[in-house]
Every structure is written in C-alpha cells, then in structure tokens.
PDB file of N, CA and C in Angstrom:
ATOM      1  N   MET A   1     -15.004   8.253   6.837  1.00  0.00           N
ATOM      2  CA  MET A   1     -13.597   8.288   6.494  1.00  0.00           C
ATOM      3  C   MET A   1     -13.146   9.740   6.428  1.00  0.00           C
ATOM      4  N   TRP A   2     -11.984   9.973   6.943  1.00  0.00           N
ATOM      5  CA  TRP A   2     -11.429  11.323   6.931  1.00  0.00           C
ATOM      6  C   TRP A   2     -11.061  11.700   5.514  1.00  0.00           C
ATOM      7  N   LEU A   3     -11.284  12.913   5.196  1.00  0.00           N
ATOM      8  CA  LEU A   3     -10.925  13.416   3.874  1.00  0.00           C
ATOM      9  C   LEU A   3      -9.975  14.590   4.016  1.00  0.00           C
ATOM     10  N   PHE A   4      -9.079  14.672   3.092  1.00  0.00           N
ATOM     11  CA  PHE A   4      -8.102  15.751   3.079  1.00  0.00           C
ATOM     12  C   PHE A   4      -8.351  16.574   1.828  1.00  0.00           C
ATOM     13  N   SER A   5      -8.668  17.814   1.991  1.00  0.00           N
ATOM     14  CA  SER A   5      -8.958  18.686   0.849  1.00  0.00           C
ATOM     15  C   SER A   5      -7.709  19.441   0.429  1.00  0.00           C
ATOM     16  N   ILE A   6      -7.494  19.449  -0.831  1.00  0.00           N
ATOM     17  CA  ILE A   6      -6.378  20.211  -1.390  1.00  0.00           C
ATOM     18  C   ILE A   6      -6.872  21.626  -1.619  1.00  0.00           C
ATOM     19  N   SER A   7      -6.182  22.599  -1.056  1.00  0.00           N
ATOM     20  CA  SER A   7      -6.638  23.983  -1.216  1.00  0.00           C
ATOM     21  C   SER A   7      -5.674  24.761  -2.098  1.00  0.00           C
ATOM     22  N   CYS A   8      -5.900  24.670  -3.380  1.00  0.00           N
ATOM     23  CA  CYS A   8      -5.180  25.514  -4.329  1.00  0.00           C
ATOM     24  C   CYS A   8      -6.163  25.865  -5.437  1.00  0.00           C
ATOM     25  N   GLU A   9      -5.917  26.910  -6.157  1.00  0.00           N
ATOM     26  CA  GLU A   9      -6.882  27.396  -7.132  1.00  0.00           C
ATOM     27  C   GLU A   9      -7.229  26.357  -8.184  1.00  0.00           C
ATOM     28  N   LYS A  10      -6.245  25.614  -8.672  1.00  0.00           N
ATOM     29  CA  LYS A  10      -6.478  24.652  -9.741  1.00  0.00           C
ATOM     30  C   LYS A  10      -7.175  23.386  -9.263  1.00  0.00           C
ATOM     31  N   ALA A  11      -7.108  23.106  -7.974  1.00  0.00           N
ATOM     32  CA  ALA A  11      -7.625  21.827  -7.487  1.00  0.00           C
ATOM     33  C   ALA A  11      -8.579  21.971  -6.313  1.00  0.00           C
ATOM     34  N   LYS A  12      -9.329  23.032  -6.250  1.00  0.00           N
ATOM     35  CA  LYS A  12     -10.223  23.251  -5.120  1.00  0.00           C
ATOM     36  C   LYS A  12     -11.266  22.151  -4.986  1.00  0.00           C
ATOM     37  N   SER A  13     -11.686  21.565  -6.090  1.00  0.00           N
ATOM     38  CA  SER A  13     -12.718  20.535  -6.028  1.00  0.00           C
ATOM     39  C   SER A  13     -12.151  19.128  -5.809  1.00  0.00           C
ATOM     40  N   ASN A  14     -10.861  18.963  -5.850  1.00  0.00           N
ATOM     41  CA  ASN A  14     -10.250  17.645  -5.650  1.00  0.00           C
ATOM     42  C   ASN A  14     -10.172  17.288  -4.176  1.00  0.00           C
ATOM     43  N   THR A  15     -10.485  16.053  -3.866  1.00  0.00           N
ATOM     44  CA  THR A  15     -10.407  15.575  -2.495  1.00  0.00           C
ATOM     45  C   THR A  15      -9.682  14.240  -2.491  1.00  0.00           C
ATOM     46  N   LEU A  16      -8.735  14.072  -1.588  1.00  0.00           N
ATOM     47  CA  LEU A  16      -8.000  12.819  -1.458  1.00  0.00           C
ATOM     48  C   LEU A  16      -8.400  12.114  -0.172  1.00  0.00           C
ATOM     49  N   LYS A  17      -8.490  10.814  -0.236  1.00  0.00           N
ATOM     50  CA  LYS A  17      -8.755  10.014   0.953  1.00  0.00           C
ATOM     51  C   LYS A  17      -7.429   9.708   1.635  1.00  0.00           C
ATOM     52  N   ASN A  18      -7.492   9.343   2.895  1.00  0.00           N
ATOM     53  CA  ASN A  18      -6.271   9.043   3.655  1.00  0.00           C
ATOM     54  C   ASN A  18      -5.421   7.980   2.978  1.00  0.00           C
ATOM     55  N   ASP A  19      -6.038   6.924   2.418  1.00  0.00           N
ATOM     56  CA  ASP A  19      -5.240   5.877   1.781  1.00  0.00           C
ATOM     57  C   ASP A  19      -4.519   6.400   0.540  1.00  0.00           C
ATOM     58  N   GLN A  20      -5.107   7.362  -0.156  1.00  0.00           N
ATOM     59  CA  GLN A  20      -4.449   7.952  -1.310  1.00  0.00           C
ATOM     60  C   GLN A  20      -3.268   8.816  -0.871  1.00  0.00           C
ATOM     61  N   ILE A  21      -3.453   9.529   0.226  1.00  0.00           N
ATOM     62  CA  ILE A  21      -2.368  10.353   0.765  1.00  0.00           C
ATOM     63  C   ILE A  21      -1.214   9.462   1.204  1.00  0.00           C
ATOM     64  N   MET A  22      -1.545   8.366   1.906  1.00  0.00           N
ATOM     65  CA  MET A  22      -0.506   7.440   2.364  1.00  0.00           C
ATOM     66  C   MET A  22       0.246   6.847   1.177  1.00  0.00           C
ATOM     67  N   SER A  23      -0.466   6.497   0.129  1.00  0.00           N
ATOM     68  CA  SER A  23       0.176   5.949  -1.062  1.00  0.00           C
ATOM     69  C   SER A  23       1.140   6.961  -1.677  1.00  0.00           C
ATOM     70  N   LEU A  24       0.732   8.223  -1.743  1.00  0.00           N
ATOM     71  CA  LEU A  24       1.619   9.263  -2.269  1.00  0.00           C
ATOM     72  C   LEU A  24       2.856   9.434  -1.395  1.00  0.00           C
ATOM     73  N   LEU A  25       2.676   9.420  -0.083  1.00  0.00           N
ATOM     74  CA  LEU A  25       3.810   9.547   0.831  1.00  0.00           C
ATOM     75  C   LEU A  25       4.772   8.374   0.687  1.00  0.00           C
ATOM     76  N   ILE A  26       4.226   7.182   0.552  1.00  0.00           N
ATOM     77  CA  ILE A  26       5.077   5.995   0.377  1.00  0.00           C
ATOM     78  C   ILE A  26       5.854   6.107  -0.927  1.00  0.00           C
ATOM     79  N   ASP A  27       5.194   6.570  -1.989  1.00  0.00           N
ATOM     80  CA  ASP A  27       5.886   6.778  -3.265  1.00  0.00           C
ATOM     81  C   ASP A  27       7.055   7.746  -3.105  1.00  0.00           C
ATOM     82  N   VAL A  28       6.836   8.827  -2.371  1.00  0.00           N
ATOM     83  CA  VAL A  28       7.893   9.824  -2.159  1.00  0.00           C
ATOM     84  C   VAL A  28       9.060   9.208  -1.398  1.00  0.00           C
ATOM     85  N   VAL A  29       8.771   8.495  -0.330  1.00  0.00           N
ATOM     86  CA  VAL A  29       9.834   7.874   0.477  1.00  0.00           C
ATOM     87  C   VAL A  29      10.581   6.837  -0.341  1.00  0.00           C
ATOM     88  N   LYS A  30       9.846   5.977  -1.068  1.00  0.00           N
ATOM     89  CA  LYS A  30      10.502   4.968  -1.906  1.00  0.00           C
ATOM     90  C   LYS A  30      11.388   5.640  -2.960  1.00  0.00           C
ATOM     91  N   GLY A  31      10.874   6.694  -3.580  1.00  0.00           N
ATOM     92  CA  GLY A  31      11.654   7.409  -4.581  1.00  0.00           C
ATOM     93  C   GLY A  31      12.908   8.022  -3.993  1.00  0.00           C
ATOM     94  N   PHE A  32      12.780   8.600  -2.814  1.00  0.00           N
ATOM     95  CA  PHE A  32      13.926   9.186  -2.120  1.00  0.00           C
ATOM     96  C   PHE A  32      14.989   8.134  -1.824  1.00  0.00           C
ATOM     97  N   LYS A  33      14.536   6.917  -1.484  1.00  0.00           N
ATOM     98  CA  LYS A  33      15.462   5.818  -1.178  1.00  0.00           C
ATOM     99  C   LYS A  33      15.973   5.121  -2.434  1.00  0.00           C
ATOM    100  N   GLY A  34      15.478   5.529  -3.604  1.00  0.00           N
ATOM    101  CA  GLY A  34      15.905   4.905  -4.852  1.00  0.00           C
ATOM    102  C   GLY A  34      15.214   3.585  -5.127  1.00  0.00           C
ATOM    103  N   GLN A  35      14.112   3.322  -4.453  1.00  0.00           N
ATOM    104  CA  GLN A  35      13.365   2.084  -4.654  1.00  0.00           C
ATOM    105  C   GLN A  35      12.284   2.304  -5.708  1.00  0.00           C
ATOM    106  N   PRO A  36      11.940   1.247  -6.459  1.00  0.00           N
ATOM    107  CA  PRO A  36      10.908   1.402  -7.487  1.00  0.00           C
ATOM    108  C   PRO A  36       9.531   1.674  -6.876  1.00  0.00           C
ATOM    109  N   THR A  37       8.743   2.474  -7.581  1.00  0.00           N
ATOM    110  CA  THR A  37       7.388   2.794  -7.115  1.00  0.00           C
ATOM    111  C   THR A  37       6.328   2.238  -8.059  1.00  0.00           C
ATOM    112  N   ASP A  38       6.740   1.309  -8.930  1.00  0.00           N
ATOM    113  CA  ASP A  38       5.788   0.694  -9.852  1.00  0.00           C
ATOM    114  C   ASP A  38       4.772  -0.134  -9.072  1.00  0.00           C
ATOM    115  N   LYS A  39       3.523  -0.018  -9.478  1.00  0.00           N
ATOM    116  CA  LYS A  39       2.453  -0.708  -8.764  1.00  0.00           C
ATOM    117  C   LYS A  39       1.937  -1.897  -9.572  1.00  0.00           C
ATOM    118  N   VAL A  40       1.408  -2.877  -8.869  1.00  0.00           N
ATOM    119  CA  VAL A  40       0.810  -4.047  -9.505  1.00  0.00           C
ATOM    120  C   VAL A  40      -0.612  -3.709  -9.951  1.00  0.00           C
ATOM    121  N   ASP A  41      -1.178  -4.556 -10.791  1.00  0.00           N
ATOM    122  CA  ASP A  41      -2.566  -4.340 -11.201  1.00  0.00           C
ATOM    123  C   ASP A  41      -3.510  -4.746 -10.071  1.00  0.00           C
ATOM    124  N   ALA A  42      -4.776  -4.393 -10.203  1.00  0.00           N
ATOM    125  CA  ALA A  42      -5.773  -4.626  -9.148  1.00  0.00           C
ATOM    126  C   ALA A  42      -5.955  -6.115  -8.826  1.00  0.00           C
ATOM    127  N   VAL A  43      -5.869  -6.970  -9.825  1.00  0.00           N
ATOM    128  CA  VAL A  43      -6.036  -8.412  -9.613  1.00  0.00           C
ATOM    129  C   VAL A  43      -4.886  -8.959  -8.768  1.00  0.00           C
ATOM    130  N   THR A  44      -3.670  -8.562  -9.078  1.00  0.00           N
ATOM    131  CA  THR A  44      -2.502  -9.015  -8.314  1.00  0.00           C
ATOM    132  C   THR A  44      -2.563  -8.505  -6.882  1.00  0.00           C
ATOM    133  N   LYS A  45      -2.940  -7.244  -6.709  1.00  0.00           N
ATOM    134  CA  LYS A  45      -3.047  -6.698  -5.356  1.00  0.00           C
ATOM    135  C   LYS A  45      -4.080  -7.476  -4.546  1.00  0.00           C
ATOM    136  N   GLN A  46      -5.229  -7.759  -5.146  1.00  0.00           N
ATOM    137  CA  GLN A  46      -6.273  -8.505  -4.452  1.00  0.00           C
ATOM    138  C   GLN A  46      -5.788  -9.903  -4.070  1.00  0.00           C
ATOM    139  N   TRP A  47      -5.066 -10.563  -4.979  1.00  0.00           N
ATOM    140  CA  TRP A  47      -4.534 -11.902  -4.712  1.00  0.00           C
ATOM    141  C   TRP A  47      -3.553 -11.857  -3.538  1.00  0.00           C
ATOM    142  N   ARG A  48      -2.677 -10.860  -3.541  1.00  0.00           N
ATOM    143  CA  ARG A  48      -1.719 -10.707  -2.441  1.00  0.00           C
ATOM    144  C   ARG A  48      -2.440 -10.452  -1.117  1.00  0.00           C
ATOM    145  N   LEU A  49      -3.446  -9.579  -1.140  1.00  0.00           N
ATOM    146  CA  LEU A  49      -4.210  -9.285   0.082  1.00  0.00           C
ATOM    147  C   LEU A  49      -4.893 -10.537   0.627  1.00  0.00           C
ATOM    148  N   GLU A  50      -5.419 -11.371  -0.265  1.00  0.00           N
ATOM    149  CA  GLU A  50      -6.054 -12.616   0.173  1.00  0.00           C
ATOM    150  C   GLU A  50      -5.036 -13.535   0.848  1.00  0.00           C
ATOM    151  N   LYS A  51      -3.838 -13.591   0.307  1.00  0.00           N
ATOM    152  CA  LYS A  51      -2.772 -14.397   0.934  1.00  0.00           C
ATOM    153  C   LYS A  51      -2.442 -13.845   2.321  1.00  0.00           C
ATOM    154  N   CYS A  52      -2.408 -12.530   2.447  1.00  0.00           N
ATOM    155  CA  CYS A  52      -2.127 -11.914   3.745  1.00  0.00           C
ATOM    156  C   CYS A  52      -3.261 -12.160   4.742  1.00  0.00           C
ATOM    157  N   ARG A  53      -4.501 -12.105   4.274  1.00  0.00           N
ATOM    158  CA  ARG A  53      -5.643 -12.312   5.172  1.00  0.00           C
ATOM    159  C   ARG A  53      -5.664 -13.713   5.769  1.00  0.00           C
ATOM    160  N   ASP A  54      -5.089 -14.679   5.056  1.00  0.00           N
ATOM    161  CA  ASP A  54      -5.025 -16.057   5.543  1.00  0.00           C
ATOM    162  C   ASP A  54      -3.811 -16.311   6.435  1.00  0.00           C
ATOM    163  N   CYS A  55      -2.974 -15.308   6.614  1.00  0.00           N
ATOM    164  CA  CYS A  55      -1.708 -15.472   7.334  1.00  0.00           C
ATOM    165  C   CYS A  55      -1.878 -15.301   8.845  1.00  0.00           C
ATOM    166  N   PRO A  56      -1.252 -16.193   9.636  1.00  0.00           N
ATOM    167  CA  PRO A  56      -1.328 -16.064  11.092  1.00  0.00           C
ATOM    168  C   PRO A  56      -0.528 -14.866  11.631  1.00  0.00           C
ATOM    169  N   HIS A  57       0.310 -14.270  10.795  1.00  0.00           N
ATOM    170  CA  HIS A  57       1.120 -13.120  11.224  1.00  0.00           C
ATOM    171  C   HIS A  57       0.400 -11.789  11.026  1.00  0.00           C
ATOM    172  N   LEU A  58      -0.804 -11.826  10.464  1.00  0.00           N
ATOM    173  CA  LEU A  58      -1.570 -10.602  10.255  1.00  0.00           C
ATOM    174  C   LEU A  58      -2.180 -10.152  11.582  1.00  0.00           C
ATOM    175  N   VAL A  59      -1.941  -8.899  11.956  1.00  0.00           N
ATOM    176  CA  VAL A  59      -2.408  -8.357  13.228  1.00  0.00           C
ATOM    177  C   VAL A  59      -3.565  -7.394  12.959  1.00  0.00           C
ATOM    178  N   PHE A  60      -4.708  -7.660  13.559  1.00  0.00           N
ATOM    179  CA  PHE A  60      -5.897  -6.810  13.441  1.00  0.00           C
ATOM    180  C   PHE A  60      -6.316  -6.567  11.992  1.00  0.00           C
ATOM    181  N   GLY A  61      -5.938  -7.465  11.101  1.00  0.00           N
ATOM    182  CA  GLY A  61      -6.314  -7.325   9.703  1.00  0.00           C
ATOM    183  C   GLY A  61      -5.632  -6.193   8.974  1.00  0.00           C
ATOM    184  N   LEU A  62      -4.604  -5.595   9.593  1.00  0.00           N
ATOM    185  CA  LEU A  62      -3.954  -4.425   9.009  1.00  0.00           C
ATOM    186  C   LEU A  62      -2.453  -4.564   8.812  1.00  0.00           C
ATOM    187  N   ASN A  63      -1.764  -5.070   9.835  1.00  0.00           N
ATOM    188  CA  ASN A  63      -0.300  -5.079   9.840  1.00  0.00           C
ATOM    189  C   ASN A  63       0.270  -6.489   9.824  1.00  0.00           C
ATOM    190  N   CYS A  64       1.448  -6.608   9.218  1.00  0.00           N
ATOM    191  CA  CYS A  64       2.201  -7.852   9.257  1.00  0.00           C
ATOM    192  C   CYS A  64       3.065  -7.839  10.515  1.00  0.00           C
ATOM    193  N   ASN A  65       2.976  -8.893  11.297  1.00  0.00           N
ATOM    194  CA  ASN A  65       3.753  -8.995  12.527  1.00  0.00           C
ATOM    195  C   ASN A  65       5.232  -9.300  12.254  1.00  0.00           C
ATOM    196  N   LEU A  66       5.553  -9.762  11.040  1.00  0.00           N
ATOM    197  CA  LEU A  66       6.945 -10.074  10.703  1.00  0.00           C
ATOM    198  C   LEU A  66       7.733  -8.841  10.253  1.00  0.00           C
ATOM    199  N   CYS A  67       7.133  -8.044   9.383  1.00  0.00           N
ATOM    200  CA  CYS A  67       7.872  -6.882   8.865  1.00  0.00           C
ATOM    201  C   CYS A  67       7.307  -5.546   9.343  1.00  0.00           C
ATOM    202  N   GLY A  68       6.123  -5.557   9.926  1.00  0.00           N
ATOM    203  CA  GLY A  68       5.527  -4.331  10.462  1.00  0.00           C
ATOM    204  C   GLY A  68       4.807  -3.469   9.442  1.00  0.00           C
ATOM    205  N   CYS A  69       4.685  -3.948   8.213  1.00  0.00           N
ATOM    206  CA  CYS A  69       4.058  -3.143   7.170  1.00  0.00           C
ATOM    207  C   CYS A  69       2.546  -3.073   7.317  1.00  0.00           C
ATOM    208  N   PHE A  70       1.967  -2.089   6.648  1.00  0.00           N
ATOM    209  CA  PHE A  70       0.529  -2.060   6.426  1.00  0.00           C
ATOM    210  C   PHE A  70       0.325  -2.860   5.144  1.00  0.00           C
ATOM    211  N   VAL A  71      -0.308  -4.015   5.249  1.00  0.00           N
ATOM    212  CA  VAL A  71      -0.406  -4.899   4.086  1.00  0.00           C
ATOM    213  C   VAL A  71      -1.152  -4.253   2.923  1.00  0.00           C
ATOM    214  N   SER A  72      -2.102  -3.364   3.197  1.00  0.00           N
ATOM    215  CA  SER A  72      -2.829  -2.716   2.097  1.00  0.00           C
ATOM    216  C   SER A  72      -1.899  -1.842   1.258  1.00  0.00           C
ATOM    217  N   ASP A  73      -0.823  -1.357   1.844  1.00  0.00           N
ATOM    218  CA  ASP A  73       0.156  -0.568   1.095  1.00  0.00           C
ATOM    219  C   ASP A  73       1.224  -1.449   0.455  1.00  0.00           C
ATOM    220  N   LYS A  74       1.783  -2.358   1.230  1.00  0.00           N
ATOM    221  CA  LYS A  74       2.886  -3.185   0.726  1.00  0.00           C
ATOM    222  C   LYS A  74       2.461  -4.046  -0.464  1.00  0.00           C
ATOM    223  N   THR A  75       1.238  -4.550  -0.449  1.00  0.00           N
ATOM    224  CA  THR A  75       0.766  -5.411  -1.533  1.00  0.00           C
ATOM    225  C   THR A  75       0.576  -4.651  -2.835  1.00  0.00           C
ATOM    226  N   ASN A  76       0.675  -3.363  -2.801  1.00  0.00           N
ATOM    227  CA  ASN A  76       0.451  -2.515  -3.967  1.00  0.00           C
ATOM    228  C   ASN A  76       1.684  -2.369  -4.861  1.00  0.00           C
ATOM    229  N   TYR A  77       2.864  -2.726  -4.373  1.00  0.00           N
ATOM    230  CA  TYR A  77       4.106  -2.442  -5.105  1.00  0.00           C
ATOM    231  C   TYR A  77       4.735  -3.696  -5.700  1.00  0.00           C
ATOM    232  N   LYS A  78       5.158  -3.569  -6.964  1.00  0.00           N
ATOM    233  CA  LYS A  78       5.764  -4.692  -7.689  1.00  0.00           C
ATOM    234  C   LYS A  78       7.028  -5.212  -7.015  1.00  0.00           C
ATOM    235  N   GLY A  79       7.853  -4.344  -6.474  1.00  0.00           N
ATOM    236  CA  GLY A  79       9.142  -4.746  -5.908  1.00  0.00           C
ATOM    237  C   GLY A  79       9.088  -5.319  -4.505  1.00  0.00           C
ATOM    238  N   GLU A  80       7.904  -5.406  -3.921  1.00  0.00           N
ATOM    239  CA  GLU A  80       7.773  -5.903  -2.551  1.00  0.00           C
ATOM    240  C   GLU A  80       7.507  -7.411  -2.543  1.00  0.00           C
ATOM    241  N   GLN A  81       7.803  -8.029  -1.408  1.00  0.00           N
ATOM    242  CA  GLN A  81       7.513  -9.451  -1.242  1.00  0.00           C
ATOM    243  C   GLN A  81       7.157  -9.748   0.203  1.00  0.00           C
ATOM    244  N   CYS A  82       6.446 -10.826   0.386  1.00  0.00           N
ATOM    245  CA  CYS A  82       6.047 -11.236   1.728  1.00  0.00           C
ATOM    246  C   CYS A  82       7.242 -11.829   2.466  1.00  0.00           C
ATOM    247  N   PRO A  83       7.477 -11.423   3.721  1.00  0.00           N
ATOM    248  CA  PRO A  83       8.599 -11.966   4.468  1.00  0.00           C
ATOM    249  C   PRO A  83       8.401 -13.443   4.845  1.00  0.00           C
ATOM    250  N   ASP A  84       7.185 -13.930   4.710  1.00  0.00           N
ATOM    251  CA  ASP A  84       6.871 -15.331   5.014  1.00  0.00           C
ATOM    252  C   ASP A  84       6.812 -16.180   3.747  1.00  0.00           C
ATOM    253  N   GLY A  85       7.074 -15.575   2.586  1.00  0.00           N
ATOM    254  CA  GLY A  85       7.103 -16.294   1.311  1.00  0.00           C
ATOM    255  C   GLY A  85       5.739 -16.602   0.721  1.00  0.00           C
ATOM    256  N   ARG A  86       4.696 -15.916   1.159  1.00  0.00           N
ATOM    257  CA  ARG A  86       3.346 -16.182   0.634  1.00  0.00           C
ATOM    258  C   ARG A  86       3.135 -15.579  -0.742  1.00  0.00           C
ATOM    259  N   TRP A  87       3.840 -14.521  -1.076  1.00  0.00           N
ATOM    260  CA  TRP A  87       3.825 -13.936  -2.398  1.00  0.00           C
ATOM    261  C   TRP A  87       5.161 -13.229  -2.626  1.00  0.00           C
ATOM    262  N   GLY A  88       5.565 -13.132  -3.905  1.00  0.00           N
ATOM    263  CA  GLY A  88       6.870 -12.571  -4.225  1.00  0.00           C
ATOM    264  C   GLY A  88       6.788 -11.302  -5.029  1.00  0.00           C
ATOM    265  N   THR A  89       7.940 -10.870  -5.494  1.00  0.00           N
ATOM    266  CA  THR A  89       8.022  -9.635  -6.276  1.00  0.00           C
ATOM    267  C   THR A  89       7.505  -9.872  -7.683  1.00  0.00           C
ATOM    268  N   GLU A  90       7.081  -8.810  -8.281  1.00  0.00           N
ATOM    269  CA  GLU A  90       6.665  -8.834  -9.682  1.00  0.00           C
ATOM    270  C   GLU A  90       7.328  -7.640 -10.326  1.00  0.00           C
ATOM    271  N   LEU A  91       8.391  -7.888 -11.066  1.00  0.00           N
ATOM    272  CA  LEU A  91       9.134  -6.783 -11.700  1.00  0.00           C
ATOM    273  C   LEU A  91       8.964  -6.808 -13.202  1.00  0.00           C
TER     274      LEU A  91
END
C-alpha cells in the first residue's frame, strides 16, 4: 500500500495511508459544500458495506454504479444514503 509521509518538524514520524488521505479530502470538500462530516461508528459502517457488497450495482467491489461513489468512503458518513435504498442516513 502506498504511504504518504508528512514532512514537518512536529510530525516527521507520522504516516498516513491513502484511505486516510482520501477521508481527509472528502471531509474538506463536504465542509466546503456545507455538508455534515460526522461519521458513523465502525459497526454501522461494516453493516452498510455488507449491504453494498450484496448489491448488483457494485462495480469491481469498489464503486456504486448508481451514484459513482467509492462505497468505502460513502458508507463512513452519517448524512449519506444508498441510492438503491439498501441503507439510509443516520443523523
């Protein structure tokens, strides 16, 4: 897995994985758009991912063919919902 190293004096030993970077970027974009960035707990995320894995609209185990999202990211946010109605928002 690719790793991204933060190069600043206070955080030289910190390393972020690509999925962590993507999550931070999504938070920034959602915040810029005025959308909530609250995340669900690990159990809820896992339940949502299982619903997505059983879906015929899942492409290559990564993307939703209906909305184009990366399901591993979309299932992480309370304000998101499945476009096929398999799981809803949790606010």
